[in-house]
CSV table of C-alpha atoms in Angstrom, one decimal:
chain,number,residue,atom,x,y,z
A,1,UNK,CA,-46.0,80.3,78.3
A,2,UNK,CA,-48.0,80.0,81.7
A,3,UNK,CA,-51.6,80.7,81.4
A,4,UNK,CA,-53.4,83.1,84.2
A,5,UNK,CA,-54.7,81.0,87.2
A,6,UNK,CA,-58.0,81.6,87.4
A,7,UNK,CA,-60.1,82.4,91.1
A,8,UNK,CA,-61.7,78.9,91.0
A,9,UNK,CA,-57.6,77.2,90.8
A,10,UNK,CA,-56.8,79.5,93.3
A,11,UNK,CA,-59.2,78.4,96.1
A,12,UNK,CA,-58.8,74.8,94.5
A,13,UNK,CA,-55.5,74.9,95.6
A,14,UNK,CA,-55.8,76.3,98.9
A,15,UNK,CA,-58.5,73.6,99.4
A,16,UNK,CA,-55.2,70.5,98.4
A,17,UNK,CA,-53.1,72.4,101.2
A,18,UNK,CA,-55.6,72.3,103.7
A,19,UNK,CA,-56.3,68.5,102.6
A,20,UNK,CA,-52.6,67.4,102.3
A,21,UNK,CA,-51.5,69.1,105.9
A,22,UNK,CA,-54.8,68.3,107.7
A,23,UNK,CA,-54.5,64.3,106.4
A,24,UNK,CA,-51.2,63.9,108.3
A,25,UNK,CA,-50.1,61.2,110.7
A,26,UNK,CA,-49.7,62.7,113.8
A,27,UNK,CA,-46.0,63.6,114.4
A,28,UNK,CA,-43.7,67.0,115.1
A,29,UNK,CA,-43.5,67.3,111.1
A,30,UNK,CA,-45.5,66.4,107.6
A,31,UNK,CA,-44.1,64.2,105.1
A,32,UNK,CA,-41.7,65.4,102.6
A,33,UNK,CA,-43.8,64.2,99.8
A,34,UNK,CA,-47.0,66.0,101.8
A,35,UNK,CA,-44.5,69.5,102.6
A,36,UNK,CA,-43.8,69.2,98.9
A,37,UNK,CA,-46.9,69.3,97.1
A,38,UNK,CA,-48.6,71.8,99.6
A,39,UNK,CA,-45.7,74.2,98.5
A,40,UNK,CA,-46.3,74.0,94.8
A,41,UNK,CA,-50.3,74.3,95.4
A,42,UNK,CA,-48.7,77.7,97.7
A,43,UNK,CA,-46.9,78.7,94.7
A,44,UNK,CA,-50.1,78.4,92.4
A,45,UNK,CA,-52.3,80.7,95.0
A,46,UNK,CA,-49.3,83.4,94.6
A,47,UNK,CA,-49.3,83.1,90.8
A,48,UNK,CA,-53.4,83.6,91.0
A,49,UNK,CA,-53.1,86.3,93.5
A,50,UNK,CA,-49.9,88.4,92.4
A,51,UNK,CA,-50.7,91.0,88.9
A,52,UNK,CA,-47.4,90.8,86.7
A,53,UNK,CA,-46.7,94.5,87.6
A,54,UNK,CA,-46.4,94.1,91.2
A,55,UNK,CA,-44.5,90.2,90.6
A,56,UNK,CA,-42.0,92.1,87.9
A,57,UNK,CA,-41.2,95.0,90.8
A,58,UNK,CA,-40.9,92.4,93.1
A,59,UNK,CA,-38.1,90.5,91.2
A,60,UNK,CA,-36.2,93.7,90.4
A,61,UNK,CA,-36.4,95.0,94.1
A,62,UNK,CA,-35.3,91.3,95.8
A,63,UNK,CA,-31.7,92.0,95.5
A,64,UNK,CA,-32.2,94.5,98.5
A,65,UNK,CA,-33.0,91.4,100.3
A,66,UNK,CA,-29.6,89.3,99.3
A,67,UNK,CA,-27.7,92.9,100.3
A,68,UNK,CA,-29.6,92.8,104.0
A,69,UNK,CA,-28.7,89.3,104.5
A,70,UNK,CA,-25.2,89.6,103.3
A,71,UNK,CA,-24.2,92.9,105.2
A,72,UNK,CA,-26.2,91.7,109.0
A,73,UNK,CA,-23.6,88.6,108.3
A,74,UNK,CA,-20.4,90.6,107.7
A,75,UNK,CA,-21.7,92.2,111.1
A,76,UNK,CA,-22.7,89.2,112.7
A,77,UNK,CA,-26.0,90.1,113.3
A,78,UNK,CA,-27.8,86.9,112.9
A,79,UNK,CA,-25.3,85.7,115.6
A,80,UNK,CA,-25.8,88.4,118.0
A,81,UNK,CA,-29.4,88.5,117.4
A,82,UNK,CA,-29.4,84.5,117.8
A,83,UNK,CA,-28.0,84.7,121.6
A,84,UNK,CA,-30.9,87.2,122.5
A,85,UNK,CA,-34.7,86.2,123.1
A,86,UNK,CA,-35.0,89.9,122.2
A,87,UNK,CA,-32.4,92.8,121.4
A,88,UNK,CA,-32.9,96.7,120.0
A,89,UNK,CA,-31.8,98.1,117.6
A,90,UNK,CA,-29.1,99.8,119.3
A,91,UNK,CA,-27.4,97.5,121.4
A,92,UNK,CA,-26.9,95.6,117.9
A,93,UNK,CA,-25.6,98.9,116.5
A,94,UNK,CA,-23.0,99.0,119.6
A,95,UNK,CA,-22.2,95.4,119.4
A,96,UNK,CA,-21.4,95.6,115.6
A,97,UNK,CA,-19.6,98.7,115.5
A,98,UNK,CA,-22.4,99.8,113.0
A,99,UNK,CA,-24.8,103.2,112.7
A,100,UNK,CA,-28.0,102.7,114.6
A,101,UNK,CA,-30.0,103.5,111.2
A,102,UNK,CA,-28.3,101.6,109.2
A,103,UNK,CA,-29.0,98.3,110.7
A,104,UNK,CA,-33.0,99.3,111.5
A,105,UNK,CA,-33.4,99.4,107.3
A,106,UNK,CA,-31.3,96.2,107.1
A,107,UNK,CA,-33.8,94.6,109.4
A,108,UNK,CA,-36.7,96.2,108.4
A,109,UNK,CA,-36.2,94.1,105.3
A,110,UNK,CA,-35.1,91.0,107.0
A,111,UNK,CA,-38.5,91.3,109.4
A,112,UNK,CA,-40.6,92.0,106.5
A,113,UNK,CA,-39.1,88.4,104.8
A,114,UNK,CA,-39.5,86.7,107.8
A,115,UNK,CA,-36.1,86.4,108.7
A,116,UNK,CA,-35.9,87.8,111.7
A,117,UNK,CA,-38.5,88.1,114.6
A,118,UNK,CA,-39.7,92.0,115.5
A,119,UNK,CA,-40.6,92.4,119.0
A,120,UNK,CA,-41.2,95.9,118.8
A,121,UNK,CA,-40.1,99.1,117.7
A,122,UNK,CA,-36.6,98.3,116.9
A,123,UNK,CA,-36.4,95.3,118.8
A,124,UNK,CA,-35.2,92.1,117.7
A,125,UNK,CA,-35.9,87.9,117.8
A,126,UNK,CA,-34.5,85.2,116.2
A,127,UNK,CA,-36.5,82.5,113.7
A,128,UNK,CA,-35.7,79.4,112.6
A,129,UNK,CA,-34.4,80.9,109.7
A,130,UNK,CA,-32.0,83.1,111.6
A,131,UNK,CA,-30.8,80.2,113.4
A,132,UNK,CA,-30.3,78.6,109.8
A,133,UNK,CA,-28.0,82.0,108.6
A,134,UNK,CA,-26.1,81.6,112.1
A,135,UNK,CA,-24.9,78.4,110.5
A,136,UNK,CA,-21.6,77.6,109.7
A,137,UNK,CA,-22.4,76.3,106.4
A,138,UNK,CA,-24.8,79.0,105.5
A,139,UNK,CA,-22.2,82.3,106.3
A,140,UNK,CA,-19.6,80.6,103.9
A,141,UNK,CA,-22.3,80.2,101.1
A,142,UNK,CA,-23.1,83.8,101.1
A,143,UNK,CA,-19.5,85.2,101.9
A,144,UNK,CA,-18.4,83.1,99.0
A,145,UNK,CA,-21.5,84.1,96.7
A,146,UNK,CA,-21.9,87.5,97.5
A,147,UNK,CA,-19.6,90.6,98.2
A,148,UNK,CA,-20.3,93.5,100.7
A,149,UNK,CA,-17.3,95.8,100.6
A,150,UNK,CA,-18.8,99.3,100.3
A,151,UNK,CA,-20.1,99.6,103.6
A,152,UNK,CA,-17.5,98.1,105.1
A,153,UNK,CA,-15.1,100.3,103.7
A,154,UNK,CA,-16.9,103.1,104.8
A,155,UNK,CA,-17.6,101.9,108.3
A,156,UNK,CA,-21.2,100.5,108.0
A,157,UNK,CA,-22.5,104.3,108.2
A,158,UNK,CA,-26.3,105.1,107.2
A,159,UNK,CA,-25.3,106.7,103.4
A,160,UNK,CA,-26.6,110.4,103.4
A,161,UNK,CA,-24.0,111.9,100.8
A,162,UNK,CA,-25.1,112.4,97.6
A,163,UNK,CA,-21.6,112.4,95.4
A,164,UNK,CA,-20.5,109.6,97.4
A,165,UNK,CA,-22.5,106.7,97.8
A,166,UNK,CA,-23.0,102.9,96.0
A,167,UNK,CA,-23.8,104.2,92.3
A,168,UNK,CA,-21.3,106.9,92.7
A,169,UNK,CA,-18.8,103.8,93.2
A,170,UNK,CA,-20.1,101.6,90.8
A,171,UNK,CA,-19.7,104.2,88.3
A,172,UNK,CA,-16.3,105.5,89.2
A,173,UNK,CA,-18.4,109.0,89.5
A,174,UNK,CA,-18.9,112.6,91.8
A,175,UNK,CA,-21.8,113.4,89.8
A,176,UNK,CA,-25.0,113.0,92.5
A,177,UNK,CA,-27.2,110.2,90.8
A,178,UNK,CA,-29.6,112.4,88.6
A,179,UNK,CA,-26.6,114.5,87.5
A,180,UNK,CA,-25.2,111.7,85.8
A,181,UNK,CA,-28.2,110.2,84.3
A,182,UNK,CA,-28.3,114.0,82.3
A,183,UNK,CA,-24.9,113.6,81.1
A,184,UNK,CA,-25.3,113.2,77.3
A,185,UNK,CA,-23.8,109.9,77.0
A,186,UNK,CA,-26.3,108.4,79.3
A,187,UNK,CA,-28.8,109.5,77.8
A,188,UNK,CA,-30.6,105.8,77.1
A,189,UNK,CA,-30.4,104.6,80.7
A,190,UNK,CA,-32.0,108.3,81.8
A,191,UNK,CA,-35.1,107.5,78.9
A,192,UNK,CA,-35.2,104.1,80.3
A,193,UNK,CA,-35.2,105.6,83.8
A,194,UNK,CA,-38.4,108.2,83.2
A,195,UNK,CA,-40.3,105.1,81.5
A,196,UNK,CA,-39.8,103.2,84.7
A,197,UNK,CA,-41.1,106.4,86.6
A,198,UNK,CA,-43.9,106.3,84.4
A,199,UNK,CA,-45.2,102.7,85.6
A,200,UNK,CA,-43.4,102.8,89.2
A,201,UNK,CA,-46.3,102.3,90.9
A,202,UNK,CA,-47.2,98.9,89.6
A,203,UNK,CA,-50.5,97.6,89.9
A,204,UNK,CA,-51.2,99.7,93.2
A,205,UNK,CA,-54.0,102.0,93.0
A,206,UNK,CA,-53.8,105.5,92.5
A,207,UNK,CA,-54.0,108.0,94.9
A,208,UNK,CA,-57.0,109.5,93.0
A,209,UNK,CA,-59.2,106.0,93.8
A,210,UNK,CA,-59.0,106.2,97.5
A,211,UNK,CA,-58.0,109.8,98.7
A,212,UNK,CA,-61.0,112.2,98.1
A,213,UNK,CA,-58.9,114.7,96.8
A,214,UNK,CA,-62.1,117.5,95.5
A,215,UNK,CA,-63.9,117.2,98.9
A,216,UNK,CA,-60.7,118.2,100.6
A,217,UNK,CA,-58.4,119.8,98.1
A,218,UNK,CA,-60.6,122.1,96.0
A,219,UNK,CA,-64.3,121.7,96.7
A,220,UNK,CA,-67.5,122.9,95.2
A,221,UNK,CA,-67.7,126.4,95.2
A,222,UNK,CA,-63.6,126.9,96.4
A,223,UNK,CA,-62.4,130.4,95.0
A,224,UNK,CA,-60.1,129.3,92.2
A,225,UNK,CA,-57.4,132.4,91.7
A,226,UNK,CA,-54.8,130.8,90.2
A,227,UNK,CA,-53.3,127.3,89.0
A,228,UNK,CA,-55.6,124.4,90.7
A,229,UNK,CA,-52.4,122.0,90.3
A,230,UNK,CA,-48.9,122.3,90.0
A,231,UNK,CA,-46.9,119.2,89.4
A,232,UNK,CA,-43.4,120.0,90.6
A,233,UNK,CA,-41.2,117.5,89.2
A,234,UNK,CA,-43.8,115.5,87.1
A,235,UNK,CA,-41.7,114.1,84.5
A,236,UNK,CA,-43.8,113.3,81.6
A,237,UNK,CA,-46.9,114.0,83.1
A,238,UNK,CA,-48.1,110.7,84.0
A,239,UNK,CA,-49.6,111.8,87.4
A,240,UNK,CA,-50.9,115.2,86.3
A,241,UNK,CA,-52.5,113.4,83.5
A,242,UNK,CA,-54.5,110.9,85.9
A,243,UNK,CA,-55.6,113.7,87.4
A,244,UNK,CA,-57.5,115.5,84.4
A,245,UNK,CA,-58.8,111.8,83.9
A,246,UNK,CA,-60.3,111.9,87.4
A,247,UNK,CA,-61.6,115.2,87.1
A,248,UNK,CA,-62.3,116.4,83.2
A,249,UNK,CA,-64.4,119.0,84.2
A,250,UNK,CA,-62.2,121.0,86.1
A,251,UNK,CA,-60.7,124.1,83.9
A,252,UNK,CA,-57.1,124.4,85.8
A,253,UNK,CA,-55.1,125.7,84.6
A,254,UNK,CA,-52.3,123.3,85.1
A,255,UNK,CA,-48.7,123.0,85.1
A,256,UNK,CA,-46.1,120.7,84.6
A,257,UNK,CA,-42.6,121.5,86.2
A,258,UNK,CA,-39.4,119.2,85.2
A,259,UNK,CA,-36.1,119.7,83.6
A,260,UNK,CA,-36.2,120.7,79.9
A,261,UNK,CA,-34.6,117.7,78.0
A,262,UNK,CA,-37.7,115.5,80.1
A,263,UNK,CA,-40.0,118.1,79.7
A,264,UNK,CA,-39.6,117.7,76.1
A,265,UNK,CA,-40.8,114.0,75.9
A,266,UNK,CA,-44.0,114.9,77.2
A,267,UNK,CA,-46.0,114.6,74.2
A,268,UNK,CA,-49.4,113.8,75.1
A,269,UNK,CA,-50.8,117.0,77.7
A,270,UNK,CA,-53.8,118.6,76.8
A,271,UNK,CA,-54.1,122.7,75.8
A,272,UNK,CA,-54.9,123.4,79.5
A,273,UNK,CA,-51.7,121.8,80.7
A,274,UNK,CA,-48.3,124.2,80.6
A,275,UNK,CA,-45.0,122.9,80.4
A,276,UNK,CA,-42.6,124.8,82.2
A,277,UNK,CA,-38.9,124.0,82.7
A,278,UNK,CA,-37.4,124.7,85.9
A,279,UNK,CA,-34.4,123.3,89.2
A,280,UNK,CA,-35.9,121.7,91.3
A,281,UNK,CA,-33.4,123.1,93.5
A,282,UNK,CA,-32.9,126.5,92.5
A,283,UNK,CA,-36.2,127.4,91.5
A,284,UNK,CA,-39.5,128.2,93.4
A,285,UNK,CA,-42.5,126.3,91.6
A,286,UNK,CA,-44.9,128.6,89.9
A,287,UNK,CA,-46.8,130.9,92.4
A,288,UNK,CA,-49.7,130.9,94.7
A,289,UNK,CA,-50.8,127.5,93.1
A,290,UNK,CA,-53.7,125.3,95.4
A,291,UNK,CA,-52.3,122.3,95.2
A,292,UNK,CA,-48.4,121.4,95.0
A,293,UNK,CA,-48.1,117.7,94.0
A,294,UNK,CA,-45.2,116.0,94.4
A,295,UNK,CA,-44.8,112.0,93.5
A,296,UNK,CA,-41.7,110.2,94.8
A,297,UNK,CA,-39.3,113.3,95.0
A,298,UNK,CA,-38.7,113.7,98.1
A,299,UNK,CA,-37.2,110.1,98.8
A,300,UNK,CA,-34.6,110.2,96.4
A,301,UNK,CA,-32.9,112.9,98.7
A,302,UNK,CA,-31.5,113.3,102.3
A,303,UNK,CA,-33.1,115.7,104.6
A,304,UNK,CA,-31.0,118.5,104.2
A,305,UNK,CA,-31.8,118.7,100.3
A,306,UNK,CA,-35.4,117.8,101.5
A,307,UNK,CA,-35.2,121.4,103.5
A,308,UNK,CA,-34.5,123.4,100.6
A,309,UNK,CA,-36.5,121.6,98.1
A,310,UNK,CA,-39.4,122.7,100.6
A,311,UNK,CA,-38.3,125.8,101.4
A,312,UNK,CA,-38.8,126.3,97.3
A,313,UNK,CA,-41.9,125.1,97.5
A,314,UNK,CA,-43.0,127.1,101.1
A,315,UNK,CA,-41.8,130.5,99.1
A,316,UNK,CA,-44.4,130.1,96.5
A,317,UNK,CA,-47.2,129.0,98.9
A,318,UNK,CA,-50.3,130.9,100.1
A,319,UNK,CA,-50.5,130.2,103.6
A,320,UNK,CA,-54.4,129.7,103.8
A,321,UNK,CA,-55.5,128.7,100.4
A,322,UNK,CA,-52.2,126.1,99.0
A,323,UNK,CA,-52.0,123.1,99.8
A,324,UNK,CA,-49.0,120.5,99.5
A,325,UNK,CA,-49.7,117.0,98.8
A,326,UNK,CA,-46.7,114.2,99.1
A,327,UNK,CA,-47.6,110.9,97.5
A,328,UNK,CA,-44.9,108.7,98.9
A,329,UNK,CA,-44.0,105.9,101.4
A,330,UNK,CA,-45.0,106.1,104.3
A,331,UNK,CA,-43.2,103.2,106.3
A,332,UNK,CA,-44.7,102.2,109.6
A,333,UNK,CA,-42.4,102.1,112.9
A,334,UNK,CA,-43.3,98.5,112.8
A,335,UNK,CA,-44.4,95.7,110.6
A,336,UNK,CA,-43.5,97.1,107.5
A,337,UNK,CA,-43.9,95.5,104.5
A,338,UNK,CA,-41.5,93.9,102.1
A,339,UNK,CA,-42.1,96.0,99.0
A,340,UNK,CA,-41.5,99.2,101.6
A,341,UNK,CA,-38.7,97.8,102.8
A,342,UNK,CA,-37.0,96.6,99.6
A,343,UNK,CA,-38.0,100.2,97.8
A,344,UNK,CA,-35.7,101.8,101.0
A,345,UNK,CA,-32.5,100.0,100.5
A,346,UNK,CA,-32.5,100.9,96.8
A,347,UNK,CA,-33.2,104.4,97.5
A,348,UNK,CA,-29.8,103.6,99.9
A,349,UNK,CA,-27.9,102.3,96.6
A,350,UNK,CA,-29.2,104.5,93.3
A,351,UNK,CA,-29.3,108.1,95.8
A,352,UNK,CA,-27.8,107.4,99.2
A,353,UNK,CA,-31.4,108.4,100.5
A,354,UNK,CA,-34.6,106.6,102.0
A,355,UNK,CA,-38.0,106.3,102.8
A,356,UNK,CA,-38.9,107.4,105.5
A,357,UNK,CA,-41.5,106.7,108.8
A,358,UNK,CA,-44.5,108.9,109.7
A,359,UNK,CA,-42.0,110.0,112.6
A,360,UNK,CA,-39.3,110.8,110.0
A,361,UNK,CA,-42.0,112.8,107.6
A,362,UNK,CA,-43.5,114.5,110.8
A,363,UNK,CA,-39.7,115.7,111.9
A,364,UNK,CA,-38.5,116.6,108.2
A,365,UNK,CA,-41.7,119.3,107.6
A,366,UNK,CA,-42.2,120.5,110.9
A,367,UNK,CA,-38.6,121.1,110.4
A,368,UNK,CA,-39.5,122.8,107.0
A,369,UNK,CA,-41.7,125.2,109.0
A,370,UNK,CA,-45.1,122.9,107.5
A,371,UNK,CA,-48.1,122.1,109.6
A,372,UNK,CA,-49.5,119.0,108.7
A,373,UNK,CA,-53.1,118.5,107.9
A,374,UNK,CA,-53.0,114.9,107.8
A,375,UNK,CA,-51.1,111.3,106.6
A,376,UNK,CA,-53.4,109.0,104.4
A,377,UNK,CA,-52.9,105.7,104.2
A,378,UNK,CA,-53.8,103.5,101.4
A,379,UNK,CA,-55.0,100.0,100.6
A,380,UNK,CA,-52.5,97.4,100.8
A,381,UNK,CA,-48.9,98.6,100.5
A,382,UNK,CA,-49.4,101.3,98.1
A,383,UNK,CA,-47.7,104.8,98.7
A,384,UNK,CA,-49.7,107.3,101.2
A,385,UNK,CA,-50.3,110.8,101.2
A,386,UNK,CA,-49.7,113.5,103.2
A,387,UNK,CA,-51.2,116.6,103.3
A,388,UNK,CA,-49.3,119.9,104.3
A,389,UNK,CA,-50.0,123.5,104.7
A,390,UNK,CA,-47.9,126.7,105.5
């Protein structure tokens, strides 16, 4: 079993790749035995740097990679992207026969691995290594390896139907994504599924350790009239419980709003915590709450479902006094980052919906008839929050 590298290994071997690349006869290249053992002291600095929570995501999300590389070669994007010094979004789109949106998420990955070049807001270089994919030798090992049929039979369009996307296929199914997780014979792949969204954030800080969420969310001497936090959607409480953590002193009350069955494996709330079974859909959270939470739910669904989960939410609002606060991704129009980017294409795959830009999250609540107070961004590439009001 590998040990932890410890801080002193890790700048140890930073300190061998400096020495082994700076000791180099002078040429266009470094040795092979030189490019070699520079790699492997690499790979040690990762190993030191990287916490197992964020490495394990990272594993399970890097097929979204293999799927960006395989589909922009079905298209023959590296090859109309290799012809080009630099190329948008669109005129790829056009040349490909593909939706505009569609190939932006496929390169945001492909950017963010350093695949291909970004020049700009949806513009578009080649690298070395997307002269490499160009290759010949390279498209028939991934034809041969891997299989892209699903867009392709639906005409590389950006998937935005619920009850007809990737899973739906894979599963021989109609049932939206959720719907069949509930189905009673599933029911060990929808306990693993609220575990996962127990520890989904990884080792990324909380939005409790950066966000000053009393100073601007219910400060000292604010008129409390009714529930100080509602979390709509919660599933076992996870969230709403790192809240009372953060603040212990604060009386609520609270609530927790999910499904029943998930509801039910919520074992460990305090008194001052009410469970309350509700649709997310169908249902208005409780009323005239102060703060509306909601953690990853909006990204599992396309805008229009977006629209009426808000307009739920809107109805129970106070315009004045409740606050809602989205704890999501909040991609950049540029430079995004790989976890971002990979956590978007398997929103495409499990719900047929995405993660969205600051321009995407202004359009979809302004939309919603929402004003927003602000977007928070977090350290390193953890999910941000925005803050909206009626």
């Amino acid at each position: 079993m590998m040990s932890d590298i410890s801080k002193d290994e890790a700048l140890k071997n930073a300190s061998n790749i400096v020495t082994l690349l700076s000791h180099q006869e002078p040429g266009p290249s470094f040795s092979e035995e030189a490019r070699v053992k520079a790699l492997e002291a690499a790979h040690g600095i990762i190993h030191a740097l990287e916490k197992p929570e964020d490495g394990l995501i990272k594993f399970a999300y890097s097929p979204a990679i293999w799927m960006a590389i395989r589909v922009c070669v079905q298209l023959n994007v590296f090859n109309i992207i290799e012809q080009n010094e630099t190329i948008s979004a669109a005129e790829i789109a056009k040349t490909a026969n593909a939706d505009e949106t569609l190939i932006r998420r496929l390169l945001r990955v492909l950017t963010a691995a350093g695949y291909v070049a970004e020049k700009g807001d949806g513009l578009y270089g080649p690298t070395h290594w997307t002269m490499h994919i160009s290759s010949r030798l390279a498209q028939g090992m991934i034809k041969f390896m891997y299989a892209a049929n699903w867009l392709q039979q639906t005409g590389y369009q950006n998937p935005a139907d619920p009850q007809h996307g990737m899973f739906q296929a894979a599963n021989q199914t109609d049932l939206p994504t959720f719907q069949w997780l509930t189905v009673p014979k599933n029911q060990e792949i929808w306990d693993n599924a609220n575990t996962f969204f127990e520890g989904d954030r990884g080792s990324r800080p909380s939005w409790l350790s950066w966000f000053p969420a009393k100073e601007k969310l219910f400060p000292e001497g604010h008129q409390q009239e009714t529930w100080l936090l509602v979390d709509v959607a919660g599933g076992r409480g996870h969230d709403l419980l790192e809240f009372l953590a953060k603040y212990p002193d604060e009386p609520g009350p609270f609530v927790l709003q999910d499904q029943a069955p998930v509801l039910d494996s919520a074992l460990s709330l305090p008194p001052k915590v009410q469970k309350q079974p509700f649709d997310l859909f169908k249902d208005p959270p409780v009323q005239g709450a102060r703060i509306y939470f909601m953690k990853f739910i909006l990204h599992d669904y396309n805008d229009g479902e977006c629209l009426q989960i808000l307009q739920n939410v809107k109805a129970s609002m106070i315009k004045g006094y409740s606050y809602l606060v989205i704890n999501d991704f909040v991609l950049p129009d540029t430079k995004c980052g790989l976890l971002q980017s990979q956590w978007d294409l398997m929103m495409m795959v499990l719900l047929s919906s995405m993660e969205r830009t600051e321009t995407q999250w202004r359009t979809l609540l302004e939309s919603a008839g929402l004003s927003i107070e602000g977007m928070y961004s977090p350290p390193g590439d953890g999910q941000g929050i925005i803050v909206a009001t009626l």
